[in-house]
mmCIF file of C-alpha atoms and ligand atoms in Angstrom:
data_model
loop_
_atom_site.group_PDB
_atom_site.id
_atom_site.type_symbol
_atom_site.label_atom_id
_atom_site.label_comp_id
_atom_site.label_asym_id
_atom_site.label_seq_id
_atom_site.Cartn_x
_atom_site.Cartn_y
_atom_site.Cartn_z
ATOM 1 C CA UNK A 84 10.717 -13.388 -15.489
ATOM 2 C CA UNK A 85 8.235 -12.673 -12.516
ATOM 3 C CA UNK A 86 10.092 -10.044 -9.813
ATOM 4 C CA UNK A 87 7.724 -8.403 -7.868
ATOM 5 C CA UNK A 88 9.378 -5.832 -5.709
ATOM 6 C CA UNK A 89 7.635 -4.815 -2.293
ATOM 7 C CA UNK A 90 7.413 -1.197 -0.859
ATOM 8 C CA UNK A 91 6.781 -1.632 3.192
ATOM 9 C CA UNK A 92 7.817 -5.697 3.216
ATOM 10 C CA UNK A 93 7.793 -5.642 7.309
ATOM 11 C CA UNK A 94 3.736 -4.594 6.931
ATOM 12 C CA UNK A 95 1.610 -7.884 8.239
ATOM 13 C CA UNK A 96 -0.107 -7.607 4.759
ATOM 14 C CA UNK A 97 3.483 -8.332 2.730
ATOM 15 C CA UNK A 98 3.981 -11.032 5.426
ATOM 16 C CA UNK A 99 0.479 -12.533 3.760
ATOM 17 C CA UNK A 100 1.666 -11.898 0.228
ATOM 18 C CA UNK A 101 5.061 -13.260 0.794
ATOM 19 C CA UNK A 102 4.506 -16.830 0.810
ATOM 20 C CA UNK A 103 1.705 -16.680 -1.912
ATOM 21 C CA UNK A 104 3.878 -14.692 -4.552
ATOM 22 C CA UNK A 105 6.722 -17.276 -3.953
ATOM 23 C CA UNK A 106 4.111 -20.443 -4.314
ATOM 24 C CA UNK A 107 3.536 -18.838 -8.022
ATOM 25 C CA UNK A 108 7.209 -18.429 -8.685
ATOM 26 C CA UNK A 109 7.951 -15.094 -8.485
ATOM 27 C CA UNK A 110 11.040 -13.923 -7.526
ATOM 28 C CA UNK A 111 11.119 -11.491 -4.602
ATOM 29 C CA UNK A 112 12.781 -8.062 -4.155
ATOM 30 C CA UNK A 113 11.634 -6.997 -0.492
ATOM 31 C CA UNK A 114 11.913 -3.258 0.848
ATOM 32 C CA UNK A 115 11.730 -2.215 4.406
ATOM 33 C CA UNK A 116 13.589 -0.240 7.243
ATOM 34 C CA UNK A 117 14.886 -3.811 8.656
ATOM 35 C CA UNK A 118 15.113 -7.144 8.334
ATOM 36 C CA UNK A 119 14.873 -9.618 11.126
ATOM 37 C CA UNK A 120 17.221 -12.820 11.595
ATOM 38 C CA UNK A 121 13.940 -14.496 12.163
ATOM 39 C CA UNK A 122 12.140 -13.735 8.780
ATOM 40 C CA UNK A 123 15.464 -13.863 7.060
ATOM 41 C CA UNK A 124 16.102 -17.773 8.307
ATOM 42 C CA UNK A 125 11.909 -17.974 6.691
ATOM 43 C CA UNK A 126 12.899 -16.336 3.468
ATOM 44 C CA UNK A 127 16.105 -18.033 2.546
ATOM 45 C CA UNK A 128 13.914 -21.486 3.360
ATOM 46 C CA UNK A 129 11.219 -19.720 1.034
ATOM 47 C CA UNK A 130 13.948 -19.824 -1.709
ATOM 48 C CA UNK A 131 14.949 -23.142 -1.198
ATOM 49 C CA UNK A 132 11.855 -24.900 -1.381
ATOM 50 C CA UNK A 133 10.346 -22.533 -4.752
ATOM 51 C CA UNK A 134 13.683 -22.159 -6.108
ATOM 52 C CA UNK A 135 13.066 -18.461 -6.412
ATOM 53 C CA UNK A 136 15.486 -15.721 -5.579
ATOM 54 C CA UNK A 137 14.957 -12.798 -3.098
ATOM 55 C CA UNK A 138 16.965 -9.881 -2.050
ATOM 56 C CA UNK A 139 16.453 -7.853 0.626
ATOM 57 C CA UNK A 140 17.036 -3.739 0.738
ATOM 58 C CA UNK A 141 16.979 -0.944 3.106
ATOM 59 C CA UNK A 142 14.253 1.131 2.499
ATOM 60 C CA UNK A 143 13.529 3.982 4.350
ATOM 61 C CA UNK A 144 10.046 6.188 3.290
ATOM 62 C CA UNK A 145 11.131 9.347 4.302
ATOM 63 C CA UNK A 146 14.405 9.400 2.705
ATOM 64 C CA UNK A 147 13.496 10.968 -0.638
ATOM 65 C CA UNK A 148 16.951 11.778 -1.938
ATOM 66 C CA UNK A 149 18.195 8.130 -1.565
ATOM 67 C CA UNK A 150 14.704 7.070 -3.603
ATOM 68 C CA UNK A 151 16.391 6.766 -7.215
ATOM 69 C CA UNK A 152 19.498 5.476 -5.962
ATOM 70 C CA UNK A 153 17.351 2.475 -3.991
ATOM 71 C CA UNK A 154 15.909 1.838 -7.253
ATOM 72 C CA UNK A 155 19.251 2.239 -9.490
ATOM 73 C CA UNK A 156 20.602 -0.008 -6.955
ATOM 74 C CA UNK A 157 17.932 -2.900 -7.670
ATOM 75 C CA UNK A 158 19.832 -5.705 -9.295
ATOM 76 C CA UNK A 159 16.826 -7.609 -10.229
ATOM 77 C CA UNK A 160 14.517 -5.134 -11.751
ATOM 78 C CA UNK A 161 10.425 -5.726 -10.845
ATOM 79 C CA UNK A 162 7.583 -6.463 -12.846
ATOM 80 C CA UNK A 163 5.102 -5.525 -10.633
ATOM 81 C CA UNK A 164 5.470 -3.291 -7.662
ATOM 82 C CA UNK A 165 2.836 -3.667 -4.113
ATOM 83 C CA UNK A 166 3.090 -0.289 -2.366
ATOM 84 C CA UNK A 167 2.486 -1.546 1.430
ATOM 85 C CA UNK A 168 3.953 1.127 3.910
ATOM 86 C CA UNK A 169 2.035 3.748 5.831
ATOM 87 C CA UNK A 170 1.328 4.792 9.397
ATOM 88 C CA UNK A 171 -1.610 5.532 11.450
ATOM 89 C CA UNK A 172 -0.144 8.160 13.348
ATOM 90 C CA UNK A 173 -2.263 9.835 16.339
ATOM 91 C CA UNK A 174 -4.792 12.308 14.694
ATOM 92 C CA UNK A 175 -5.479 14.691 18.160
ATOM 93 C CA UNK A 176 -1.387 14.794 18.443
ATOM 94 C CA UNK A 177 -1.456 15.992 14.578
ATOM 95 C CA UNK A 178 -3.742 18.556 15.028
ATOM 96 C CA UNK A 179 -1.524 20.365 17.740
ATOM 97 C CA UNK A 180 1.540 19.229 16.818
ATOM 98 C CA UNK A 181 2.352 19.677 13.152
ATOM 99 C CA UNK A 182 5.468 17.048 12.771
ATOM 100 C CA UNK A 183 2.760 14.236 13.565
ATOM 101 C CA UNK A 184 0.627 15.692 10.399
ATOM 102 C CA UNK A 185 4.000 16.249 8.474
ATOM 103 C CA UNK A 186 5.364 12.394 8.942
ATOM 104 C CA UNK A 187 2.002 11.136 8.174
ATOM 105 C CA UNK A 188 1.191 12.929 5.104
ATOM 106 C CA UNK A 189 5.097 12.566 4.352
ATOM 107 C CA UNK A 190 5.144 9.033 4.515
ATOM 108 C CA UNK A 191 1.296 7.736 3.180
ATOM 109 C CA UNK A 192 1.565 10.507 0.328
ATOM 110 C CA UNK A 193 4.760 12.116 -0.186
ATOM 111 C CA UNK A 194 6.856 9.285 -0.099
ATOM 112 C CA UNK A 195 4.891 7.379 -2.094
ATOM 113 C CA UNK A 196 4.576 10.267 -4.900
ATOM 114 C CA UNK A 197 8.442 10.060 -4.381
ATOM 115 C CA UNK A 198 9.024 6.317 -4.926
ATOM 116 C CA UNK A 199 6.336 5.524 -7.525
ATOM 117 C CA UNK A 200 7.313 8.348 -10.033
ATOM 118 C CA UNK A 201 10.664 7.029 -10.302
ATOM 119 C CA UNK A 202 8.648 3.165 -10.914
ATOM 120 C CA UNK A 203 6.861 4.702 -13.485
ATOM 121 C CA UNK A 204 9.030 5.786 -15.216
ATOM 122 C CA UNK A 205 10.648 2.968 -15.224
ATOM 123 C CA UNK A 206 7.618 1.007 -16.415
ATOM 124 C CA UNK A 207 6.694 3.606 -19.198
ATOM 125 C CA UNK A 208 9.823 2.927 -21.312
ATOM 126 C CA UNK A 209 9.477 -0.586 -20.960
ATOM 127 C CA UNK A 210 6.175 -0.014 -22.061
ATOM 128 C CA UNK A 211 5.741 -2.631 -19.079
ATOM 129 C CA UNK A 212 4.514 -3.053 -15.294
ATOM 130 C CA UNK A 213 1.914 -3.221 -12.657
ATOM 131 C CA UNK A 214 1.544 -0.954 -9.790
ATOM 132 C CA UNK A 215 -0.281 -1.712 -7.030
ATOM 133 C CA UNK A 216 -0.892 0.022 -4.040
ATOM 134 C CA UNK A 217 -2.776 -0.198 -0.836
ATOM 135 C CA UNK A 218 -5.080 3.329 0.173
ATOM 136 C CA UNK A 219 -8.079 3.437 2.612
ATOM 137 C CA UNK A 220 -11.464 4.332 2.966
ATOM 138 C CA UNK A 221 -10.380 6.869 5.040
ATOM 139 C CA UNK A 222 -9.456 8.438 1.731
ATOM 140 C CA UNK A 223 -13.173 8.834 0.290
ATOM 141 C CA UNK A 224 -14.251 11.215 2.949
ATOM 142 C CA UNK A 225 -12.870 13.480 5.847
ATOM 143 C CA UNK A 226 -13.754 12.422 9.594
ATOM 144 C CA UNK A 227 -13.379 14.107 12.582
ATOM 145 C CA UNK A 228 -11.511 10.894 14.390
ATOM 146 C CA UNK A 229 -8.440 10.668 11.220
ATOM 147 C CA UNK A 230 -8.895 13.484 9.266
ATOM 148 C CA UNK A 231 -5.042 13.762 8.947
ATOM 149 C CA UNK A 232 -4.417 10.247 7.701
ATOM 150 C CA UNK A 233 -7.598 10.286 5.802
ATOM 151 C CA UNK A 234 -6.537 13.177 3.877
ATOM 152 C CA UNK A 235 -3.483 11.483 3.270
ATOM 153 C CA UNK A 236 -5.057 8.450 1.609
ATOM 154 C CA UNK A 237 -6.885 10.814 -0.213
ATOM 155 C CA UNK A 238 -3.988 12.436 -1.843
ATOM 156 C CA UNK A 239 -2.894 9.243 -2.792
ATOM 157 C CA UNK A 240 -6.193 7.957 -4.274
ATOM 158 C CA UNK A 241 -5.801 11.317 -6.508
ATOM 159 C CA UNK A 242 -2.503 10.571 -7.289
ATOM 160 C CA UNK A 243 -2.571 6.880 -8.163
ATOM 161 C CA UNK A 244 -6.229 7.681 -10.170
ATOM 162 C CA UNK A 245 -4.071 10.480 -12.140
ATOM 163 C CA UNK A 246 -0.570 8.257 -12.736
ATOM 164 C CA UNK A 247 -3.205 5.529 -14.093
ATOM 165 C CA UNK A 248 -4.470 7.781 -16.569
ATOM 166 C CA UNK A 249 -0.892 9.100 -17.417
ATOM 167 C CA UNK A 250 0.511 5.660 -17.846
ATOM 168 C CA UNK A 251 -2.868 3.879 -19.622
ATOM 169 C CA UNK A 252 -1.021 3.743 -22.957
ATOM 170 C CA UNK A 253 2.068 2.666 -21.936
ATOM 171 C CA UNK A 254 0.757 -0.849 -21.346
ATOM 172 C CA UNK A 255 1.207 -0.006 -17.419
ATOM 173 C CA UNK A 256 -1.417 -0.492 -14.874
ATOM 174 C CA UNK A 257 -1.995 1.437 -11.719
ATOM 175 C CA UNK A 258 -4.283 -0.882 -9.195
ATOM 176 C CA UNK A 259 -5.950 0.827 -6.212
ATOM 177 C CA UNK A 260 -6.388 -1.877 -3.645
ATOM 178 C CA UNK A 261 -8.828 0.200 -0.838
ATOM 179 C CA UNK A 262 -9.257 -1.944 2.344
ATOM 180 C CA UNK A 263 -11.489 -1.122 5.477
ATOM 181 C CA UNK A 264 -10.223 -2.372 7.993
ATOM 182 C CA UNK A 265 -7.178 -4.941 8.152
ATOM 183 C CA UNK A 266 -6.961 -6.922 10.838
ATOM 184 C CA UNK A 267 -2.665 -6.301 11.553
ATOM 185 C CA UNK A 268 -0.221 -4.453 14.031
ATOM 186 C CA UNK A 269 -1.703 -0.999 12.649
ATOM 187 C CA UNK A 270 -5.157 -1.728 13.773
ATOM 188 C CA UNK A 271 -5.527 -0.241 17.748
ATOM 189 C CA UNK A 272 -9.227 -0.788 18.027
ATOM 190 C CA UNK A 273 -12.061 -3.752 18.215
ATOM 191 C CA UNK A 274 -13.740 -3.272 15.166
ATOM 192 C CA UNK A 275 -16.500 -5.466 13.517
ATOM 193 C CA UNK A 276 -16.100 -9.056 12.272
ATOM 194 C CA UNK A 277 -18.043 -8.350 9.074
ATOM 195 C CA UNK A 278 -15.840 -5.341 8.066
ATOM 196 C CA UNK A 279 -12.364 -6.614 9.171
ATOM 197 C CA UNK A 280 -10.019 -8.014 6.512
ATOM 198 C CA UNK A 281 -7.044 -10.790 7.364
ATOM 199 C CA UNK A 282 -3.617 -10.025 6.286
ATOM 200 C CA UNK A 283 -4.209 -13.224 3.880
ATOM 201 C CA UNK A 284 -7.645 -11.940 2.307
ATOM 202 C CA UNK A 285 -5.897 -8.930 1.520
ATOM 203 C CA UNK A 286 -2.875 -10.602 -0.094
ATOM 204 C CA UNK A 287 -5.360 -12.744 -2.273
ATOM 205 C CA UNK A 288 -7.201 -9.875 -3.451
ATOM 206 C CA UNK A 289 -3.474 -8.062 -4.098
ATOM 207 C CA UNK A 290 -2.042 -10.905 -5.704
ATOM 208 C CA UNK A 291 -5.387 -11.473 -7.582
ATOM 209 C CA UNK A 292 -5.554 -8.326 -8.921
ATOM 210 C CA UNK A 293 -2.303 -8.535 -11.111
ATOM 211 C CA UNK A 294 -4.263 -10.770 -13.438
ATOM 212 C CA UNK A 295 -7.750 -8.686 -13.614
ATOM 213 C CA UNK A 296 -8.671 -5.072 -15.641
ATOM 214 C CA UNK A 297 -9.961 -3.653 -12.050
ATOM 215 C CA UNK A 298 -8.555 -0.508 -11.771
ATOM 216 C CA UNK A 299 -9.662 0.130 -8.059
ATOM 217 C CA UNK A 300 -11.182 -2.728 -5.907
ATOM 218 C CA UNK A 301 -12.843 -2.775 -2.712
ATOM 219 C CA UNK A 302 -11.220 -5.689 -0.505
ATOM 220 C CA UNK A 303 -14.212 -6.432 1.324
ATOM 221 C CA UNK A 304 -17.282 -5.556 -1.297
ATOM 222 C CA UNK A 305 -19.790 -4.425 1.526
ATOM 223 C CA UNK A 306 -17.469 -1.487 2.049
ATOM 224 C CA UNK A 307 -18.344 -0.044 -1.146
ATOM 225 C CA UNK A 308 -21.827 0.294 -0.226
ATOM 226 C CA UNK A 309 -21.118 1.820 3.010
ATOM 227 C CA UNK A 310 -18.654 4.349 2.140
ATOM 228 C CA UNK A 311 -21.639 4.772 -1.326
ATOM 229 C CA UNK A 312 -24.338 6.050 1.404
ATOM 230 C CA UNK A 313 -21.348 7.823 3.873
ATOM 231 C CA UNK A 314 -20.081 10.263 0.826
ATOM 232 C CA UNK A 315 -24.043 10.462 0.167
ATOM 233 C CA UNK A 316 -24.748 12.159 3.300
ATOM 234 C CA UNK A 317 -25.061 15.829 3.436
ATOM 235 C CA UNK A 318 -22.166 17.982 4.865
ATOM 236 C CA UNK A 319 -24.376 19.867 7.728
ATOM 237 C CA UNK A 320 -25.012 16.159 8.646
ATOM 238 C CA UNK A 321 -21.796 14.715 8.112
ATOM 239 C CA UNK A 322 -19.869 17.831 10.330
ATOM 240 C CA UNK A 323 -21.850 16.766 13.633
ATOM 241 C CA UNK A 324 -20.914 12.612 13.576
ATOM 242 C CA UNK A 325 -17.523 12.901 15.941
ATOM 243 C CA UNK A 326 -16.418 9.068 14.656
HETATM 244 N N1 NAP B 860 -4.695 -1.985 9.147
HETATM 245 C C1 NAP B 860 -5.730 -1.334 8.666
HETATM 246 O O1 NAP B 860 -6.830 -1.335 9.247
HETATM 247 C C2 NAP B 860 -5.604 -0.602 7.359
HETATM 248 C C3 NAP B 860 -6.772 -0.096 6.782
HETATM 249 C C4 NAP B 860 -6.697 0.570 5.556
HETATM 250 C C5 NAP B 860 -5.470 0.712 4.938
HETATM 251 N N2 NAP B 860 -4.346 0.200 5.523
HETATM 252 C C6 NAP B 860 -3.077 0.394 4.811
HETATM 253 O O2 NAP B 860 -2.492 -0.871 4.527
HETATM 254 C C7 NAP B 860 -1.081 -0.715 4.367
HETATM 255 C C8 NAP B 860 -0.391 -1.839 5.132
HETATM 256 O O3 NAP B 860 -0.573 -1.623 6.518
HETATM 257 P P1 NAP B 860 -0.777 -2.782 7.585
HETATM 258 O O4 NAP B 860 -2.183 -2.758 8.006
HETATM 259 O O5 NAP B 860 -0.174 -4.050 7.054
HETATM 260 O O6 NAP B 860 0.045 -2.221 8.819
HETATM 261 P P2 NAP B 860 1.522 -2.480 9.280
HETATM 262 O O7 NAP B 860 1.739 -3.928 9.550
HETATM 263 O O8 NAP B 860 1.779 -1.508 10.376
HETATM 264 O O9 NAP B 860 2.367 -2.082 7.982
HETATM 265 C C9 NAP B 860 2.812 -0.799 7.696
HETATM 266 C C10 NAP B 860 4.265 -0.905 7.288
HETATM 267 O O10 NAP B 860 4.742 0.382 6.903
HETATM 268 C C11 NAP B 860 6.107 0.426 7.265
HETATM 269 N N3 NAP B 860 6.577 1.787 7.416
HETATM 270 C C12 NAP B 860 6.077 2.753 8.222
HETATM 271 N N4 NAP B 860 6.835 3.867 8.113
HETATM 272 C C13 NAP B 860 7.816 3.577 7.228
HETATM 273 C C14 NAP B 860 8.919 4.305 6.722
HETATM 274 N N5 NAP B 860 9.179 5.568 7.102
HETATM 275 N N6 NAP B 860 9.738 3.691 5.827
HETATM 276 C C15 NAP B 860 9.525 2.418 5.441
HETATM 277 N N7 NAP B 860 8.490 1.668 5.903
HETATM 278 C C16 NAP B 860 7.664 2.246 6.781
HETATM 279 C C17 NAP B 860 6.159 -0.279 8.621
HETATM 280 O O11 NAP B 860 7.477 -0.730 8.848
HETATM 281 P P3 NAP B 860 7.923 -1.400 10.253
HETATM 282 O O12 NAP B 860 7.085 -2.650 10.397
HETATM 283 O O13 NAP B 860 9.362 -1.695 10.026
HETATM 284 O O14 NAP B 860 7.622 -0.382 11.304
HETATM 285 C C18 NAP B 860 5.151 -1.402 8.425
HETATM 286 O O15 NAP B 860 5.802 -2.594 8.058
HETATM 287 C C19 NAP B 860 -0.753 0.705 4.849
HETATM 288 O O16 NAP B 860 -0.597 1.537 3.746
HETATM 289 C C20 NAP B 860 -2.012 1.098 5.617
HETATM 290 O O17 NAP B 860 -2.205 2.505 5.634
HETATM 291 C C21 NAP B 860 -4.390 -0.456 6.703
#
């Protein structure tokens, strides 16, 4: 059986993959702080029409020591598990103010060290299971506008690079999805055309990847090159670009 369970399943991204993992049958175990009456009227007609089943739980990041028993809880077990949540956060309030740093990191990195160790190991003794989980480019090099968040992402790029290698003989794959930017509630600024991702291109390229051998893949291709020549240029350099 399909179940694909869904970290962060308010995020405008899991509102994309939604609708495509039920179109290929899979049956739905959704995770976020709330659930609207709105999307739960959508879901249950989601059900009906792909004769699927999907639960709904509370899921709350930064509650560590209810992370197990969330998972013990699950009644339908997953498959495959999308890692979705983060924040943004405000990087000149996290430099003064260290709760802003601590709920950023605590959420983008702790809490998904917290969430995805229990998963895994899970998915190692049934020698079964694909994790997949959503970083940034912000992760591949420090800068002076989101260092905090960056470094973040950059934990968890370590840490997902790491629990692939741990779990490569287990018949478990670790998939690092690393967008630029995503065109969704999190975004605050006009960026370019060429470099912005929809919700639904990024919920292809998720739901595409549960069939491929990538290990980490670049949602829009041209960032690849870019972030290529950014980690290319020379620290001395780097320090005095303020973007
Ligand atoms: N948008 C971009 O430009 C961009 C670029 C690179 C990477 N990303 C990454 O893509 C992923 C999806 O983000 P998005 O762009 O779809 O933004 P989004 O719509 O804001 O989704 C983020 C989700 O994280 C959830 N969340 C935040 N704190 C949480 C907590 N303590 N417990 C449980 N859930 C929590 C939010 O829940 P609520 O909706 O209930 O608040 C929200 O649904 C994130 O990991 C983000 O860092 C985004």
């Amino acid at each position: 059986m399909k179940n694909v369970l869904i970290l962060g399943s308010n995020s405008d991204v899991a509102k994309a993959c939604i609708p495509i993992f039920a179109r290929i049958g899979y049956n739905l175990i959704l995770a976020a702080k709330s659930f609207s009456e709105e999307d739960s009227d959508n879901l249950k007609m989601l059900e009906i029409e792909y004769k699927i089943t999907i639960e709904k739980h509370i899921f709350s990041a930064l509650d560590f020591e209810n992370h197990a028993i969330f998972y013990e809880n699950l009644k339908i077990k997953p498959t495959i598990v999308v890692s979705l949540f983060g924040i943004l956060g405000d990087n000149e309030k996290a430099v003064t103010d260290f709760q802003e740093a601590k709920d950023i990191i605590s959420v983008n990195y702790l809490a998904n060290v917290s969430i995805l160790n229990i998963i895994a190991n899970d998915f190692k003794s049934k020698k079964n299971g694909v994790i997949i989980c959503l970083t940034s480019v912000a992760g591949l090099r420090g800068r002076a506008s989101n260092f905090i968040y960056g470094s973040s992402k950059a934990g968890l790029i370590n840490y997902l690079s790491g629990l692939r290698a741990y779990l490569s003989s287990y018949n478990v794959r670790v998939v690092s999805i690393i967008p630029g930017f995503i065109n969704t509630k999190m975004l605050t600024i006009n960026t370019p055309k060429m470099l912005t991702a929809s919700p639904i291109e990024v919920a292809n390229v998720i739901v595409g990847s549960i069939d491929s051998k990538r290990n980490v893949i670049y949602v829009k291709p041209i960032w690849r090159i870019i972030m290529f020549i950014i980690r290319l240029i020379p620290e001395f350099i780097f320090k005095k670009l303020k973007f």
